Every structure is written in structure tokens, then in C-alpha cells.
Amino acid sequence: MNRDKDESNERKKDVFIVASRRSCEELIFDGKVTVNGNVCNTPQTRVDPAKDVIYVNGSRLPKRQPRKVYFALNKPKGYICSSGEKESKSVIGLFDDYLKNWDKNHAGVPAPRLFTVGRLDVATTGLIIVTNDGDFAQKLTHPSTKTSKEYIATIDGSVHKKHLLAISEGTTIEGVHCIPDSVELLPRRQDVQRDRLRIVVHDGRKHEVRELVKSAGLEVSFNDRFPPFNIIQKAITTHAEAYVKS
């Protein structure tokens, strides 16, 4: 099914609008993708979305696909970065009104399937990118990019030099020893009566900042991630979205 001579063809996972790159590859390997009636299990297969008949999980992909969209969201506390857990509030649910009005503004074009670029845990606030562009998400989250992520962690209890040293030495998370790029005790603010730490990491392990702080014998009471992509967070209000790329 390769059509290498046709430069207009694209790799299948590049034209998917159903999920992130990794999820699309899983669909392919699970045999849930067909092209022109044939099961496809090779992500590198080239297709022409305007000509080929592509089915995913028994549903045909439309020939007209939605444009790529990119949102910056200041994630509120209490929301998960997944659309699969019905019992929890999902970040994607904050875009319900946007998606409901899609048909009015884009007649004949299917609505985009949105997902987050990376994840923040349910108790963490801060910048999260929401898109339907799997390649864009892959480029931002792949370890080779070494993208730094800055967190401001509000701490229960007092922070001393020994705690800073312990955090800077790192801790083991999911079998990997994670060391922060930097850790700094911030000056006290009048509106915040607790110590705050600025912690910069790039590994992106689950609950990494909380685990680093916990390894020093402290607990995080509030965690906020600041923009890793040169986006000014103060311009984005909670529950609001803004284009970061057109």
C-alpha cells in the first residue's frame, strides 16, 4: 500500500484526527485501522486522505478533516488531563461549548478530537496545551527536546537549607532517579503565608515535583506550573483558552 511516488501522500498517523500519535500507533498495531478494505498494521503506510477509504474502529474517517487547533489553558485544580475517566472532571470538558458551536462555524467539517499535550495531576494548576495535532504534541513532549517545566510549589511547614539540598539530590520515581534542574526558596509574599519553592524539571515523571518535595520530608499544599513554551501565563485566565498557533 506504499505510494512513495506520490508526494501528496502522508503517513497515516499524521492524518489521524482521533487521538495523539502514541494512541494512533496503538490503534494501528491492534489492527483497528483499515485502508481501502485492508487491515493496516504499519504506521509508516502512506495514504491520501482525499482518495483512500480509511476506517478506525469501524468508523470511516471523513475526507474533509478539521484544521489544526492549538489552545493554551490555565488548568484549574480538580480537573484531570484525560477524556477517558467519566467519574472525574476532564480538561477537555472545558471545551464543550466550543465544540458544540463547531458545526455553525465549520459546516461540513468534523469537529476536532482534542487532547492535552502532556499532563498535570488533578491537584496541580498551570499551563496546559490542548490541541488535535499529534505531531505537535510529540515534538513538545519527546524526551529529546529536553523541555524544562517550571513549578511553584507552596509547602506545608518551613523550608530549610537541608530540605533544599535533599531536593537537589533528587529521588527515584518509577525506577528512574530524577534530579531537578534547579530548586530555589522564594521570598515570602504578603498574600501567601507559607514557604514557596521554585522547582525546574525536565523528566516529566508522574507527580515528580511532589515526590521530590516528599523525599525531603515536606509536603506540597499547592502546585502551579508556569509556561514552558514562552507563553505569558497571566494573559490566560482560568477556564479560558487562547490560540497559541494558527
C-alpha positions as semicolon CSV with decimal commas, in nm:
position;residue;x (nm);y (nm);z (nm)
1;M;0,000;0,000;0,000
2;N;0,300;0,232;-0,004
3;R;0,276;0,511;-0,257
4;D;0,616;0,671;-0,220
5;K;0,599;0,834;-0,565
6;D;0,301;1,046;-0,466
7;E;0,443;1,337;-0,267
8;S;0,095;1,447;-0,161
9;N;0,051;1,132;0,047
10;E;0,100;1,148;0,421
11;R;0,190;0,897;0,690
12;K;-0,126;0,757;0,839
13;K;-0,057;0,872;1,194
14;D;-0,007;1,224;1,058
15;V;-0,360;1,239;0,919
16;F;-0,537;1,085;1,217
17;I;-0,775;1,315;1,399
18;V;-0,878;1,064;1,664
19;A;-0,602;1,088;1,924
20;S;-0,238;1,155;1,998
21;R;0,043;0,997;1,796
22;R;0,100;0,721;2,053
23;S;-0,270;0,634;2,070
24;C;-0,289;0,626;1,692
25;E;0,002;0,385;1,672
26;E;-0,169;0,159;1,926
27;L;-0,483;0,156;1,711
28;I;-0,274;0,057;1,409
29;F;-0,090;-0,221;1,593
30;D;-0,419;-0,352;1,734
31;G;-0,550;-0,398;1,380
32;K;-0,828;-0,143;1,421
33;V;-0,733;0,055;1,111
34;T;-0,820;-0,039;0,754
35;V;-0,727;0,134;0,429
36;N;-0,933;0,055;0,121
37;G;-1,065;-0,259;0,291
38;N;-0,726;-0,393;0,402
39;V;-0,611;-0,408;0,764
40;C;-0,313;-0,181;0,818
41;N;-0,059;-0,255;1,092
42;T;0,230;-0,037;0,977
43;P;0,236;0,327;1,094
44;Q;0,463;0,421;0,802
45;T;0,197;0,331;0,545
46;R;0,129;0,628;0,318
47;V;-0,223;0,735;0,236
48;D;-0,410;1,012;0,061
49;P;-0,699;1,118;0,288
50;A;-0,887;1,266;-0,008
51;K;-0,878;0,940;-0,207
52;D;-0,828;0,646;0,029
53;V;-1,111;0,496;0,234
54;I;-0,988;0,483;0,594
55;Y;-1,174;0,320;0,882
56;V;-1,082;0,340;1,251
57;N;-1,269;0,119;1,499
58;G;-1,534;0,060;1,235
59;S;-1,596;0,429;1,170
60;R;-1,493;0,591;0,845
61;L;-1,271;0,896;0,865
62;P;-1,417;1,188;0,670
63;K;-1,229;1,312;0,366
64;R;-1,250;1,665;0,496
65;Q;-1,056;1,698;0,817
66;P;-1,063;1,977;1,075
67;R;-0,785;2,230;1,074
68;K;-0,523;2,200;1,344
69;V;-0,614;2,399;1,654
70;Y;-0,394;2,499;1,948
71;F;-0,513;2,628;2,284
72;A;-0,333;2,741;2,597
73;L;-0,535;2,669;2,910
74;N;-0,467;2,768;3,269
75;K;-0,576;2,435;3,416
76;P;-0,786;2,473;3,731
77;K;-0,742;2,249;4,032
78;G;-0,964;1,941;4,037
79;Y;-0,950;1,863;3,664
80;I;-0,776;1,567;3,502
81;C;-0,587;1,577;3,172
82;S;-0,776;1,286;3,021
83;S;-1,109;1,234;2,850
84;G;-1,144;0,868;2,943
85;E;-1,233;0,891;3,312
86;K;-1,604;0,966;3,326
87;E;-1,614;0,997;3,704
88;S;-1,375;1,293;3,706
89;K;-1,387;1,641;3,561
90;S;-1,180;1,647;3,244
91;V;-0,989;1,941;3,099
92;I;-1,141;1,852;2,761
93;G;-1,486;1,914;2,908
94;L;-1,398;2,283;2,940
95;F;-1,417;2,298;2,560
96;D;-1,773;2,161;2,533
97;D;-1,923;2,496;2,432
98;Y;-1,652;2,547;2,170
99;L;-1,716;2,204;2,019
100;K;-2,096;2,243;2,031
101;N;-2,067;2,554;1,815
102;W;-1,823;2,396;1,572
103;D;-2,083;2,299;1,310
104;K;-2,217;2,654;1,296
105;N;-1,876;2,793;1,208
106;H;-1,733;2,500;1,009
107;A;-2,016;2,344;0,810
108;G;-1,930;2,003;0,667
109;V;-1,603;1,972;0,859
110;P;-1,587;1,725;1,151
111;A;-1,509;1,866;1,495
112;P;-1,151;1,821;1,617
113;R;-1,072;1,547;1,869
114;L;-0,892;1,741;2,140
115;F;-0,630;1,610;2,382
116;T;-0,373;1,762;2,614
117;V;-0,001;1,791;2,543
118;G;0,138;1,609;2,843
119;R;-0,044;1,604;3,174
120;L;-0,079;1,784;3,504
121;D;-0,210;1,590;3,802
122;V;-0,556;1,665;3,935
123;A;-0,432;1,888;4,219
124;T;-0,192;2,095;4,006
125;T;-0,283;2,419;3,831
126;G;-0,098;2,590;3,547
127;L;-0,044;2,599;3,174
128;I;-0,153;2,302;2,963
129;I;-0,165;2,294;2,583
130;V;-0,476;2,143;2,421
131;T;-0,470;2,051;2,053
132;N;-0,567;1,797;1,789
133;D;-0,219;1,793;1,635
134;G;-0,040;1,470;1,726
135;D;0,290;1,568;1,564
136;F;0,296;1,898;1,750
137;A;0,230;1,718;2,079
138;Q;0,502;1,462;2,007
139;K;0,761;1,730;1,935
140;L;0,687;1,912;2,260
141;T;0,680;1,607;2,488
142;H;0,951;1,384;2,340
143;P;1,246;1,345;2,583
144;S;1,490;1,454;2,312
145;T;1,351;1,809;2,328
146;K;1,455;1,836;2,695
147;T;1,180;2,090;2,753
148;S;1,207;2,239;3,102
149;K;0,898;2,279;3,318
150;E;0,885;2,532;3,599
151;Y;0,669;2,478;3,906
152;I;0,595;2,697;4,206
153;A;0,518;2,464;4,497
154;T;0,359;2,601;4,815
155;I;0,490;2,396;5,107
156;D;0,334;2,278;5,432
157;G;0,590;2,361;5,700
158;S;0,913;2,560;5,698
159;V;1,182;2,505;5,437
160;H;1,546;2,499;5,548
161;K;1,880;2,452;5,373
162;K;1,877;2,077;5,444
163;H;1,550;2,046;5,254
164;L;1,688;2,230;4,951
165;L;1,993;2,003;4,948
166;A;1,776;1,691;4,973
167;I;1,552;1,800;4,686
168;S;1,851;1,895;4,468
169;E;1,991;1,542;4,512
170;G;1,678;1,401;4,351
171;T;1,472;1,091;4,417
172;T;1,375;0,768;4,242
173;I;1,043;0,775;4,056
174;E;0,916;0,479;3,854
175;G;1,260;0,320;3,877
176;V;1,441;0,628;3,745
177;H;1,650;0,864;3,958
178;C;1,517;1,213;3,884
179;I;1,723;1,522;3,964
180;P;1,569;1,869;3,925
181;D;1,740;2,125;3,704
182;S;1,717;2,376;3,988
183;V;1,544;2,437;4,322
184;E;1,508;2,774;4,490
185;L;1,337;2,908;4,802
186;L;1,133;3,212;4,702
187;P;1,085;3,525;4,916
188;R;0,772;3,529;5,129
189;R;0,472;3,709;4,981
190;Q;0,224;3,905;5,189
191;D;-0,069;3,714;5,041
192;V;0,096;3,373;5,092
193;Q;0,190;3,282;5,447
194;R;0,375;2,964;5,352
195;D;0,715;2,894;5,203
196;R;0,726;2,854;4,826
197;L;0,977;2,664;4,615
198;R;1,061;2,723;4,251
199;I;1,149;2,384;4,104
200;V;1,251;2,330;3,742
201;V;1,242;1,977;3,596
202;H;1,259;1,821;3,251
203;D;1,195;1,449;3,310
204;G;0,818;1,492;3,333
205;R;0,764;1,191;3,561
206;K;0,426;1,146;3,726
207;H;0,397;1,361;4,041
208;E;0,767;1,444;4,000
209;V;0,764;1,771;4,195
210;R;0,553;1,627;4,475
211;E;0,782;1,326;4,501
212;L;1,093;1,545;4,508
213;V;0,948;1,753;4,790
214;K;0,829;1,443;4,974
215;S;1,179;1,293;4,959
216;A;1,298;1,592;5,165
217;G;1,038;1,528;5,434
218;L;0,800;1,802;5,321
219;E;0,454;1,813;5,165
220;V;0,316;2,023;4,880
221;S;-0,007;2,204;4,964
222;F;-0,043;2,376;4,625
223;N;0,140;2,326;4,296
224;D;0,137;2,561;3,997
225;R;0,315;2,507;3,666
226;F;0,441;2,807;3,475
227;P;0,465;2,841;3,096
228;P;0,731;2,618;2,938
229;F;0,673;2,746;2,584
230;N;0,736;3,121;2,614
231;I;0,368;3,188;2,671
232;I;0,274;3,457;2,921
233;Q;0,051;3,281;3,168
234;K;-0,102;3,593;3,319
235;A;-0,267;3,663;2,983
236;I;-0,468;3,343;3,015
237;T;-0,742;3,338;3,277
238;T;-0,866;3,022;3,445
239;H;-1,121;2,830;3,232
240;A;-1,031;3,040;2,927
241;E;-0,848;2,934;2,615
242;A;-0,640;3,129;2,365
243;Y;-0,475;3,041;2,036
244;V;-0,100;2,999;2,063
245;K;-0,056;2,898;1,700
246;S;-0,273;2,950;1,395
